Amino acid sequence: MRCQKCKGTASVEVRRHHAAFCNDHFVEFFDRQVERAIEGEGMFTREDRVLVVVSGGKDSLALWDVLLRLGYRTSGLYINLGIGEYSQASQRKAEAYATGRAADLLIADIPLEFGMGVEAFARATGRASCSACGLSKRYLFNKVALDRGFAVVATGHNLDDEAAVLLGNVLHWQTEYLARQAPVLPSTHPALVKKVKPLYRIAEREAAAYAIIRGIDYIVEECPNSVGAKSLLYKEALNLLEQAAPGTKQSLYWGFLDRGRALVGALDDHELRGCRYCGQATTAEVCAFCRMTERAAERMRVRRAAAERPASDAADAGPEAGQHAVSGRSAASTR
Amino acid sequence: MRCQKCKGTASVEVRRHHAAFCNDHFVEFFDRQVERAIEGEGMFTREDRVLVVVSGGKDSLALWDVLLRLGYRTSGLYINLGIGEYSQASQRKAEAYATGRAADLLIADIPLEFGMGVEAFARATGRASCSACGLSKRYLFNKVALDRGFAVVATGHNLDDEAAVLLGNVLHWQTEYLARQAPVLPSTHPALVKKVKPLYRIAEREAAAYAIIRGIDYIVEECPNSVGAKSLLYKEALNLLEQAAPGTKQSLYWGFLDRGRALVGALDDHELRGCRYCGQATTAEVCAFCRMTERAAERMRVRRAAAERPASDAADAGPEAGQHAVSGRSAASTR
């Protein structure tokens, strides 16, 4: 297999483009795809301050790396979700990357701020782990970006991620979610920062190849809570199709952007207003994150109170008891 | 596993309905699903004459069987596509079923009428086999229904078939095809007979279970030309998803009917007119079937002429030589 640019030995095949590249020309290809995404979709300019959400995994570190190399003004944001050793190991990868590149890394620490991690949020509210985690991440990166004046938040979602979400939305014809699926979500409220996905033209295995070629040390393990996640199932089905017909994922997602999205119609952002507690954009009086953390904090207080009371009283205290305001709804700490 | 109706031993599990049935109650379930399809979608009444296209496979024979049992006025139509021994074996199954039930079976014989089968049509026109075959079947069942005054044509497409086609259309966002995907395609031109799919609520394995329970002897083999067909790949991907989440296929297809179809908009049947040769509905001057058969006949004549000429002349005759009108475009023979 030969590099289609220099005819040297190819190291990465990109079957859906009928192409193969040596290391250097693969990085060039990668850069070009990311630039096309950023410029073609009007994501941000070289003047904008971009907050890159990094998880310690290959996609987000590859994203940060390519943006740094291409000369964009970025800071990284690592969100400690409090998922035991997994979160600690991920944080070490993000920190090591930032230190190695002398890049600016912010840390938002959920256990430190809220006294518990996203798994406790999930338990307290009956949400699935991935749902509580996603809600927390979206809340926090938006908050940090707002507080620190970033123009835009960039996440490392790649083509495989977007195609899997799209497949799930189509399998259930969730038209409202379909309307929200785009590489750029503009700011539709003063408290809602623009969100972009510069890797939407990059397949998962290409992000991994880029990270390896660029010597990025990333966390290889999947989140322990992702076992059995629907997104992994959808990726498996898409990989089966991609294997037989390279380009299927691209056709699904890019075709949606070209033709399907027009069918779904414009994003309907109802009537967004500021959350009564935190001011972030919400359609309700109190935003979903504040409702979740309030409920989790309440449950923890009830438990503590039960533990401190004599045994005979403890049985009366259900999770619904008590109506205290939540503390710790302040900004995520950053270093 | 117990039958949810009579608590006897269940023989068929229908996981997507969280149900299991004994033989008798499974047939009752099957009947109810088919009746709901027919009545709910306004497919036909007990007064209408229905032409059931039977291939000799489980789905179409199960369809004919349930319609006969439920008291609808049906005739079967077997189309001999000329696919060697496979077509002969299929025809024997269809004929044996009709004979056993003293049911009326019509036969359309493509090799007899056109001097060649659908594989030769495909070769002559550069179409894929399945494309030439599908075009021929749609043409012929419509023609037979028109010529013999049937109100409607019913095909044995089941939930798995429809979900697989839908997945393919979504993977490529073929919005025009999406607009045509429905359990009922009304007549939008005097030469276009209404088409219906009464098994669209029945999974493939349920059609097989029905055929077995009802003692229907059907051809088990897939068409030899279907090897590597995209539809089988899409079914494999959907089976993977269904296995992990029973109800996925139903959710995909029924969700499309409920919500997705509205997005795609109404079927745009351009300006249909009668084909100059055969009178069937087409958007062009000559319909796709006549163009295909004309080209195939021409190619055969050129080959025959080349074989009859001295060797020195033969090299001049390309497939484009000669402009003769096609013969054998008359009605399919019926017995």
XYZ file of C-alpha atoms in Angstrom:
670
model
C 0.000 0.000 0.000
C 1.499 3.297 -1.163
C 0.889 6.856 0.005
C -1.218 8.548 -2.642
C 0.768 11.752 -2.228
C 4.428 10.710 -2.157
C 4.242 7.002 -3.168
C 6.176 6.116 -0.019
C 4.945 3.283 2.209
C 1.448 4.081 3.456
C 0.667 3.677 7.135
C -3.035 4.621 7.220
C -5.733 3.551 4.780
C -8.839 5.712 4.443
C -11.087 3.327 2.570
C -14.077 5.621 2.293
C -11.877 8.076 0.347
C -10.165 5.278 -1.619
C -6.953 6.674 -0.206
C -3.873 5.699 1.806
C -1.211 7.922 3.301
C 2.222 7.860 4.921
C 2.392 9.425 8.383
C 3.172 12.944 7.208
C 0.565 13.017 4.484
C -2.024 11.478 6.771
C -1.505 14.383 9.182
C -1.870 16.729 6.209
C -5.126 14.975 5.248
C -6.320 15.208 8.854
C -5.506 18.919 9.031
C -7.338 19.575 5.775
C -10.478 17.772 6.960
C -10.480 19.735 10.221
C -9.899 23.036 8.409
C -12.719 22.236 5.997
C -15.003 21.568 8.963
C -14.011 24.781 10.768
C -14.154 27.038 7.726
C -16.943 25.305 5.813
C -19.289 25.394 8.797
C -18.122 28.767 10.142
C -17.097 27.278 13.491
C -14.578 29.901 14.639
C -11.704 32.070 13.442
C -8.083 32.393 14.546
C -9.129 35.400 16.649
C -11.784 33.515 18.666
C -10.917 32.001 22.029
C -11.899 28.324 21.847
C -12.530 26.130 24.873
C -11.643 22.522 23.955
C -13.302 19.949 26.197
C -10.724 17.212 26.771
C -11.538 13.863 28.347
C -8.056 12.360 28.132
C -9.223 10.140 25.249
C -7.892 10.077 21.708
C -10.547 12.223 20.049
C -10.463 15.261 22.294
C -6.669 15.253 22.661
C -6.291 14.863 18.894
C -8.677 17.800 18.469
C -6.744 19.981 20.884
C -3.487 18.960 19.223
C -4.596 19.812 15.706
C -6.060 23.158 16.823
C -2.831 24.071 18.626
C -0.767 23.110 15.573
C -3.018 25.063 13.223
C -2.561 28.169 15.366
C -5.973 28.555 16.969
C -6.333 30.240 20.399
C -7.375 27.393 22.664
C -7.570 26.387 26.298
C -8.366 22.837 27.343
C -11.042 22.007 29.914
C -10.914 18.742 31.800
C -14.069 17.900 33.745
C -13.512 15.504 36.625
C -16.760 13.528 36.689
C -15.806 11.565 39.785
C -15.908 8.141 38.144
C -13.333 6.575 40.475
C -9.926 5.560 39.154
C -11.112 6.027 35.555
C -11.512 9.772 36.084
C -8.151 10.045 37.824
C -6.329 8.175 35.067
C -8.075 10.312 32.417
C -7.131 13.510 34.206
C -3.476 12.446 34.355
C -3.495 11.965 30.552
C -5.034 15.395 29.970
C -2.600 17.046 32.381
C 0.411 15.271 30.894
C -0.592 16.408 27.416
C -1.043 20.037 28.533
C 2.262 20.053 30.428
C 4.132 18.537 27.475
C 2.772 21.204 25.100
C 2.850 24.056 27.655
C -0.838 24.473 26.878
C -3.459 26.073 29.129
C -5.655 23.487 30.892
C -8.638 24.327 33.104
C -10.052 21.771 35.506
C -13.688 21.561 36.597
C -14.005 19.203 39.522
C -17.505 17.875 40.148
C -16.783 15.881 43.368
C -14.941 18.881 44.823
C -17.747 21.293 44.010
C -20.776 19.117 44.621
C -19.537 16.573 47.116
C -20.334 13.689 44.796
C -19.738 12.475 41.237
C -22.066 11.972 38.283
C -22.876 8.395 39.300
C -24.366 9.719 42.537
C -26.315 12.306 40.505
C -27.669 9.454 38.412
C -28.644 7.351 41.434
C -30.310 10.298 43.151
C -32.482 11.128 40.172
C -33.084 7.752 38.578
C -31.311 8.902 35.406
C -29.057 6.572 33.441
C -25.374 7.235 34.214
C -24.650 8.453 30.686
C -27.573 10.848 30.861
C -26.474 12.402 34.183
C -22.897 12.572 32.903
C -23.822 14.208 29.593
C -26.031 16.753 31.319
C -23.223 17.600 33.773
C -20.607 17.985 31.063
C -22.812 20.210 28.886
C -23.669 22.344 31.901
C -20.101 22.733 33.066
C -18.366 23.446 29.795
C -21.010 26.026 29.004
C -20.593 27.599 32.442
C -16.800 27.717 32.265
C -16.934 29.164 28.732
C -19.441 31.825 29.836
C -17.558 32.750 33.015
C -14.241 33.019 31.234
C -15.377 34.653 28.023
C -14.726 31.918 25.478
C -16.448 32.484 22.123
C -17.072 28.827 21.479
C -16.803 25.344 22.994
C -15.272 22.589 20.843
C -15.801 18.885 21.575
C -14.039 15.878 20.080
C -17.104 14.136 18.619
C -15.996 12.321 15.482
C -17.878 10.976 12.457
C -18.514 7.638 14.164
C -19.967 9.365 17.235
C -22.244 11.565 15.164
C -23.329 8.723 12.867
C -24.157 6.526 15.895
C -26.247 9.261 17.527
C -27.980 9.890 14.221
C -28.728 6.197 13.748
C -30.243 6.067 17.231
C -32.377 9.123 16.532
C -33.549 7.671 13.226
C -34.261 4.225 14.692
C -36.733 5.952 16.993
C -37.580 8.874 14.694
C -36.842 11.344 17.457
C -37.461 14.354 15.295
C -36.706 16.894 18.020
C -33.274 15.361 18.608
C -32.711 15.175 14.846
C -33.260 18.922 14.656
C -30.489 19.417 17.236
C -27.912 17.295 15.473
C -25.386 19.464 13.692
C -21.629 20.154 13.718
C -22.438 23.690 14.878
C -25.036 24.595 17.488
C -25.246 28.376 17.500
C -25.838 30.432 20.616
C -29.607 30.973 20.811
C -29.548 32.674 24.247
C -27.011 34.996 25.948
C -26.223 32.244 28.487
C -25.720 29.558 25.846
C -22.264 29.379 24.263
C -21.882 28.228 20.657
C -20.851 24.550 20.406
C -18.879 23.004 17.555
C -17.532 19.588 16.530
C -14.481 20.103 14.323
C -13.839 16.338 13.981
C -17.185 15.540 12.366
C -15.377 14.695 9.106
C -12.885 12.377 10.884
C -13.591 8.686 11.482
C -12.833 7.210 14.898
C -9.978 5.080 13.630
C -8.486 8.131 11.918
C -8.521 10.056 15.203
C -6.744 7.100 16.816
C -4.203 6.958 13.969
C -3.573 10.693 14.313
C -3.057 10.404 18.077
C -0.596 7.554 17.623
C 1.343 9.262 14.823
C 1.516 12.464 16.854
C 2.732 10.609 19.951
C -0.257 11.584 22.080
C -0.584 9.444 25.197
C -4.331 8.982 25.673
C -6.542 6.814 27.852
C -7.461 3.723 25.848
C -10.103 2.288 28.177
C -13.744 3.147 27.609
C -15.634 4.626 30.550
C -16.701 1.732 32.838
C -20.278 3.051 32.709
C -20.431 2.729 28.928
C -20.721 -1.070 29.042
C -23.936 -1.946 27.236
C -24.463 1.648 26.111
C -26.699 1.977 23.071
C -24.104 4.170 21.363
C -21.650 1.249 21.332
C -24.334 -1.018 19.880
C -25.084 1.514 17.144
C -21.374 1.807 16.389
C -21.150 -1.974 16.090
C -24.021 -2.035 13.591
C -22.491 0.822 11.604
C -19.092 -0.884 11.607
C -20.724 -3.967 10.112
C -22.179 -1.816 7.329
C -18.973 0.196 6.874
C -16.938 -2.981 6.546
C -19.101 -4.151 3.641
C -19.536 -0.709 2.108
C -16.848 1.823 3.057
C -18.350 5.277 3.235
C -21.638 4.234 4.835
C -21.131 6.316 7.997
C -20.086 9.337 5.988
C -23.027 8.889 3.661
C -25.398 8.604 6.627
C -24.140 11.680 8.452
C -23.120 13.961 5.614
C -26.248 12.985 3.678
C -28.262 13.986 6.726
C -26.493 17.338 6.840
C -27.052 17.865 3.099
C -30.609 16.605 2.726
C -32.091 15.098 5.889
C -31.620 18.120 8.107
C -33.689 20.253 5.734
C -36.596 17.823 6.165
C -36.491 18.045 9.935
C -36.669 21.833 9.867
C -34.952 24.481 11.911
C -34.039 23.995 15.531
C -36.948 25.070 17.652
C -35.479 26.518 20.834
C -38.890 27.071 22.421
C -38.652 30.021 24.763
C -35.321 29.837 26.480
C -34.935 31.805 29.688
C -32.432 32.035 32.548
C -32.573 29.352 35.264
C -33.850 30.848 38.539
C -30.851 29.417 40.399
C -27.878 29.604 38.028
C -28.975 31.804 35.127
C -28.131 29.235 32.452
C -30.509 28.846 29.527
C -33.465 26.532 30.128
C -37.048 26.034 28.978
C -38.187 25.464 32.581
C -38.003 27.677 35.659
C -35.062 25.719 37.053
C -32.594 24.080 34.653
C -32.189 20.295 34.504
C -28.721 20.424 36.050
C -29.866 22.448 39.060
C -32.863 20.154 39.516
C -30.560 17.137 39.406
C -27.930 18.494 41.792
C -30.587 19.809 44.173
C -32.196 16.411 44.356
C -28.836 14.688 44.830
C -27.774 17.123 47.582
C -31.116 16.713 49.331
C -30.783 12.973 49.244
C -27.307 13.167 50.712
C -28.501 15.450 53.539
C -31.356 13.087 54.299
C -28.926 10.207 54.453
C -26.541 12.089 56.715
C -29.409 13.113 58.972
C -30.622 9.526 59.116
C -27.152 8.313 60.041
C -26.929 10.877 62.873
C -30.396 10.143 64.279
C -31.234 7.249 66.618
C -32.041 4.070 64.665
C -35.788 4.247 65.479
C -36.179 7.569 63.583
C -34.200 6.620 60.506
C -36.944 4.550 58.912
C -39.153 7.642 58.511
C -36.750 9.544 56.313
C -37.485 8.756 52.656
C -35.641 10.383 49.778
C -38.519 12.871 49.396
C -38.126 14.269 52.933
C -36.807 17.820 53.405
C -36.927 20.786 51.000
C -33.558 22.507 51.259
C -31.930 24.692 48.678
C -28.893 23.126 47.092
C -25.456 24.457 47.846
C -22.448 24.149 45.613
C -24.170 25.450 42.514
C -21.355 27.981 42.063
C -18.941 27.977 39.167
C -16.790 24.945 38.667
C -13.371 25.515 40.128
C -10.620 26.104 37.646
C -6.971 26.211 38.261
C -42.596 -20.303 28.172
C -46.397 -20.136 28.346
C -48.949 -18.916 25.824
C -50.210 -15.565 27.064
C -53.739 -16.448 25.978
C -54.343 -20.014 27.182
C -51.288 -20.649 29.427
C -50.526 -23.768 27.394
C -46.979 -24.405 26.154
C -45.900 -21.541 23.895
C -44.299 -22.343 20.543
C -43.552 -18.855 19.240
C -42.096 -15.938 21.158
C -42.742 -12.409 19.932
C -40.182 -10.508 21.962
C -41.006 -7.067 20.642
C -44.550 -7.500 21.989
C -43.323 -9.170 25.212
C -45.545 -12.065 24.200
C -45.477 -15.793 23.501
C -48.175 -17.977 21.972
C -49.169 -21.577 21.362
C -49.725 -22.494 17.702
C -53.431 -21.635 17.646
C -53.077 -18.354 19.445
C -50.074 -17.401 17.326
C -52.222 -17.801 14.214
C -54.862 -15.660 15.917
C -52.198 -13.017 16.654
C -50.995 -13.216 13.049
C -54.539 -12.811 11.696
C -55.152 -9.820 13.938
C -51.953 -8.070 12.800
C -52.857 -8.637 9.145
C -56.432 -7.432 9.677
C -55.147 -4.346 11.465
C -52.869 -3.637 8.508
C -55.629 -4.134 5.934
C -58.304 -2.189 7.788
C -56.094 0.397 9.469
C -54.434 1.391 6.208
C -57.528 0.962 4.010
C -55.830 -1.639 1.814
C -58.904 -3.437 0.431
C -62.299 -4.816 1.381
C -63.820 -8.278 1.137
C -65.462 -7.190 -2.132
C -62.219 -6.205 -3.876
C -60.409 -8.674 -6.119
C -56.842 -8.908 -4.818
C -53.900 -10.170 -6.880
C -51.368 -11.745 -4.499
C -47.861 -11.933 -5.944
C -46.403 -15.269 -4.820
C -42.763 -16.196 -5.180
C -42.961 -19.644 -3.595
C -41.271 -18.274 -0.466
C -42.645 -18.166 3.060
C -43.830 -14.570 3.111
C -45.944 -14.495 -0.010
C -47.450 -17.948 0.572
C -48.200 -17.020 4.188
C -49.867 -13.853 2.905
C -51.990 -15.727 0.393
C -52.872 -18.297 3.027
C -54.034 -15.765 5.601
C -56.048 -13.827 3.015
C -57.751 -17.032 1.820
C -58.547 -18.029 5.410
C -59.886 -14.582 6.249
C -62.264 -14.774 3.279
C -60.755 -12.248 0.886
C -61.220 -12.646 -2.912
C -57.735 -13.479 -4.134
C -55.859 -14.952 -7.054
C -52.159 -15.749 -6.881
C -49.666 -14.610 -9.504
C -46.400 -16.446 -9.942
C -43.851 -14.662 -12.135
C -41.266 -16.961 -13.686
C -38.176 -14.762 -13.781
C -36.088 -17.338 -15.614
C -33.472 -17.757 -12.886
C -32.612 -21.365 -13.789
C -33.487 -24.181 -11.389
C -34.301 -21.683 -8.629
C -37.255 -20.328 -10.605
C -38.474 -23.825 -11.463
C -38.304 -24.996 -7.844
C -40.102 -21.842 -6.676
C -42.833 -22.298 -9.254
C -43.409 -25.880 -8.129
C -43.933 -24.641 -4.539
C -46.427 -21.995 -5.654
C -48.301 -24.466 -7.836
C -48.392 -27.141 -5.146
C -49.818 -24.626 -2.674
C -52.505 -23.490 -5.137
C -53.444 -27.043 -6.043
C -53.646 -28.104 -2.397
C -56.000 -25.186 -1.580
C -57.860 -25.294 -4.916
C -56.864 -21.643 -5.265
C -56.606 -19.687 -8.499
C -52.991 -19.212 -9.649
C -51.929 -17.142 -12.663
C -48.483 -17.583 -14.205
C -46.495 -14.871 -15.983
C -43.550 -16.410 -17.795
C -40.769 -13.993 -18.693
C -38.517 -16.424 -20.651
C -41.549 -17.614 -22.643
C -42.672 -14.094 -23.483
C -39.356 -12.354 -23.943
C -37.031 -15.158 -24.963
C -34.772 -14.521 -21.961
C -34.840 -14.138 -18.189
C -34.173 -11.182 -15.896
C -30.461 -11.992 -15.671
C -30.159 -11.419 -19.416
C -32.114 -8.159 -19.020
C -29.577 -7.138 -16.396
C -26.582 -8.031 -18.546
C -27.999 -6.263 -21.588
C -28.563 -3.009 -19.736
C -25.768 -2.986 -17.177
C -28.321 -3.009 -14.353
C -27.743 -5.031 -11.197
C -29.674 -8.337 -11.267
C -31.931 -7.299 -8.389
C -32.755 -4.030 -10.119
C -33.722 -5.708 -13.416
C -35.695 -8.319 -11.497
C -37.572 -5.790 -9.351
C -38.436 -3.670 -12.370
C -39.736 -6.749 -14.228
C -41.858 -7.946 -11.324
C -43.405 -4.519 -10.715
C -44.154 -4.186 -14.419
C -45.697 -7.607 -14.771
C -47.870 -7.705 -11.675
C -49.209 -4.289 -12.564
C -49.900 -5.404 -16.143
C -51.626 -8.620 -15.126
C -53.726 -6.761 -12.532
C -54.723 -4.121 -15.110
C -55.512 -6.629 -17.846
C -57.610 -8.801 -15.562
C -59.356 -6.116 -13.579
C -57.885 -6.617 -10.100
C -58.485 -3.720 -7.716
C -55.198 -4.090 -5.919
C -51.883 -5.986 -5.919
C -50.667 -7.413 -2.586
C -47.046 -8.394 -2.001
C -45.533 -10.361 0.876
C -43.092 -7.700 2.101
C -42.761 -8.080 5.852
C -41.549 -5.766 8.625
C -37.931 -6.893 8.183
C -38.072 -6.195 4.432
C -39.539 -2.750 4.928
C -37.172 -1.866 7.777
C -34.173 -2.952 5.679
C -35.273 -0.862 2.693
C -35.913 2.070 5.008
C -32.483 1.719 6.617
C -30.882 1.719 3.163
C -32.818 4.817 2.147
C -31.872 6.584 5.362
C -28.203 5.572 5.138
C -28.104 7.433 1.838
C -30.860 9.958 2.611
C -32.651 9.089 -0.601
C -35.545 11.384 0.086
C -37.418 10.520 -3.109
C -37.367 6.826 -2.228
C -38.368 7.667 1.345
C -41.453 9.411 -0.010
C -42.423 6.209 -1.840
C -42.086 3.920 1.163
C -45.474 3.041 2.570
C -47.659 -0.024 3.183
C -50.104 1.374 0.625
C -49.148 2.980 -2.667
C -52.350 4.370 -4.139
C -53.121 4.396 -7.838
C -51.963 7.789 -9.119
C -52.609 7.034 -12.818
C -55.267 4.932 -14.602
C -52.560 2.449 -15.671
C -51.095 2.105 -12.178
C -52.792 -0.401 -9.860
C -52.869 0.227 -6.111
C -50.150 -1.749 -4.262
C -50.345 -2.927 -0.658
C -48.175 -4.818 1.858
C -50.479 -6.518 4.377
C -47.543 -8.156 6.229
C -45.842 -4.893 7.173
C -46.679 -5.557 10.843
C -45.255 -9.112 10.710
C -41.573 -9.890 11.375
C -39.775 -12.272 9.033
C -39.450 -14.983 11.653
C -43.147 -14.686 12.424
C -43.998 -15.243 8.744
C -41.774 -18.325 8.818
C -43.413 -19.554 12.030
C -46.848 -19.047 10.494
C -45.880 -20.960 7.345
C -44.552 -23.856 9.409
C -47.545 -23.978 11.742
C -49.910 -23.859 8.767
C -48.029 -26.651 6.969
C -47.075 -24.500 3.988
C -44.290 -26.039 1.915
C -42.201 -23.070 0.753
C -38.827 -22.629 -0.914
C -36.265 -22.080 1.817
C -33.311 -21.066 -0.369
C -32.667 -17.413 -1.055
C -32.438 -16.349 -4.689
C -28.886 -17.177 -5.927
C -28.551 -13.580 -7.159
C -29.158 -12.192 -3.682
C -25.709 -13.185 -2.449
C -24.039 -9.989 -1.281
C -27.239 -7.986 -1.742
C -27.371 -4.807 0.298
C -30.792 -5.750 1.661
C -29.289 -8.824 3.358
C -26.543 -6.666 4.851
C -29.100 -4.194 6.186
C -31.109 -7.069 7.659
C -27.975 -8.356 9.374
C -27.323 -4.944 10.936
C -30.954 -4.650 12.031
C -30.899 -8.164 13.486
C -27.885 -7.171 15.576
C -29.829 -4.187 16.919
C -33.056 -6.184 17.367
C -31.205 -8.849 19.330
C -29.981 -6.256 21.834
C -33.186 -4.225 21.841
C -36.291 -6.124 20.701
C -38.638 -3.783 18.882
C -35.946 -1.827 17.039
C -37.204 -2.765 13.562
C -40.767 -1.976 14.505
C -39.709 1.305 16.041
C -37.740 2.197 12.912
C -40.507 1.403 10.440
C -43.618 2.290 12.393
C -41.920 5.417 13.743
C -41.210 6.375 10.149
C -44.856 5.862 9.232
C -45.993 7.881 12.257
C -43.486 10.720 12.211
C -40.766 10.385 9.560
C -43.074 10.129 6.558
C -44.637 13.472 7.408
C -41.185 15.079 7.217
C -40.495 13.674 3.773
C -43.743 15.070 2.407
C -46.291 13.645 0.019
C -45.352 11.373 -2.836
C -44.511 13.513 -5.821
C -45.569 11.528 -8.865
C -44.243 14.132 -11.306
C -46.333 13.985 -14.438
C -47.123 10.379 -15.116
C -48.184 9.486 -18.655
C -48.725 6.325 -20.683
C -45.659 4.621 -22.156
C -45.593 5.011 -25.960
C -45.154 1.255 -26.378
C -47.142 -0.415 -23.633
C -49.344 2.301 -22.105
C -48.130 1.702 -18.533
C -47.527 4.730 -16.327
C -44.124 6.374 -16.712
C -42.472 9.768 -16.336
C -40.587 9.284 -19.628
C -41.827 8.716 -23.172
C -41.001 5.003 -22.997
C -41.203 3.197 -19.648
C -38.110 1.692 -17.996
C -39.290 -1.871 -18.611
C -39.806 -1.315 -22.338
C -36.441 0.418 -22.606
C -34.798 -2.503 -20.826
C -36.487 -5.241 -22.864
C -35.917 -3.353 -26.114
C -32.234 -3.077 -25.388
C -32.021 -6.738 -24.381
C -33.874 -7.890 -27.521
C -31.674 -5.725 -29.699
C -28.567 -7.151 -28.169
C -29.827 -10.674 -28.747
C -30.596 -9.908 -32.398
C -27.148 -8.401 -32.858
C -25.585 -11.520 -31.354
C -27.654 -13.821 -33.546
C -26.806 -11.776 -36.625
C -23.118 -11.885 -35.717
C -23.245 -15.647 -35.296
C -24.887 -16.042 -38.708
C -22.499 -13.700 -40.549
C -19.017 -14.669 -41.839
C -16.336 -14.184 -39.177
C -14.812 -11.122 -40.927
C -18.053 -9.089 -40.529
C -18.780 -9.963 -36.944
C -16.222 -7.566 -35.444
C -18.143 -4.545 -36.779
C -21.340 -5.260 -34.901
C -21.282 -3.536 -31.507
C -24.139 -3.693 -29.029
C -25.350 -0.317 -30.356
C -25.879 -1.585 -33.915
C -29.446 -1.898 -35.257
C -32.566 0.011 -34.258
C -35.396 -2.494 -34.308
C -38.600 -2.331 -32.349
C -38.829 -4.920 -29.607
C -41.228 -7.809 -29.971
C -42.820 -9.745 -27.146
C -44.022 -6.711 -25.228
C -47.513 -8.207 -25.122
C -49.250 -9.257 -21.951
C -47.642 -11.904 -19.823
C -49.205 -15.262 -20.548
C -51.517 -16.569 -17.903
C -53.009 -19.964 -17.598
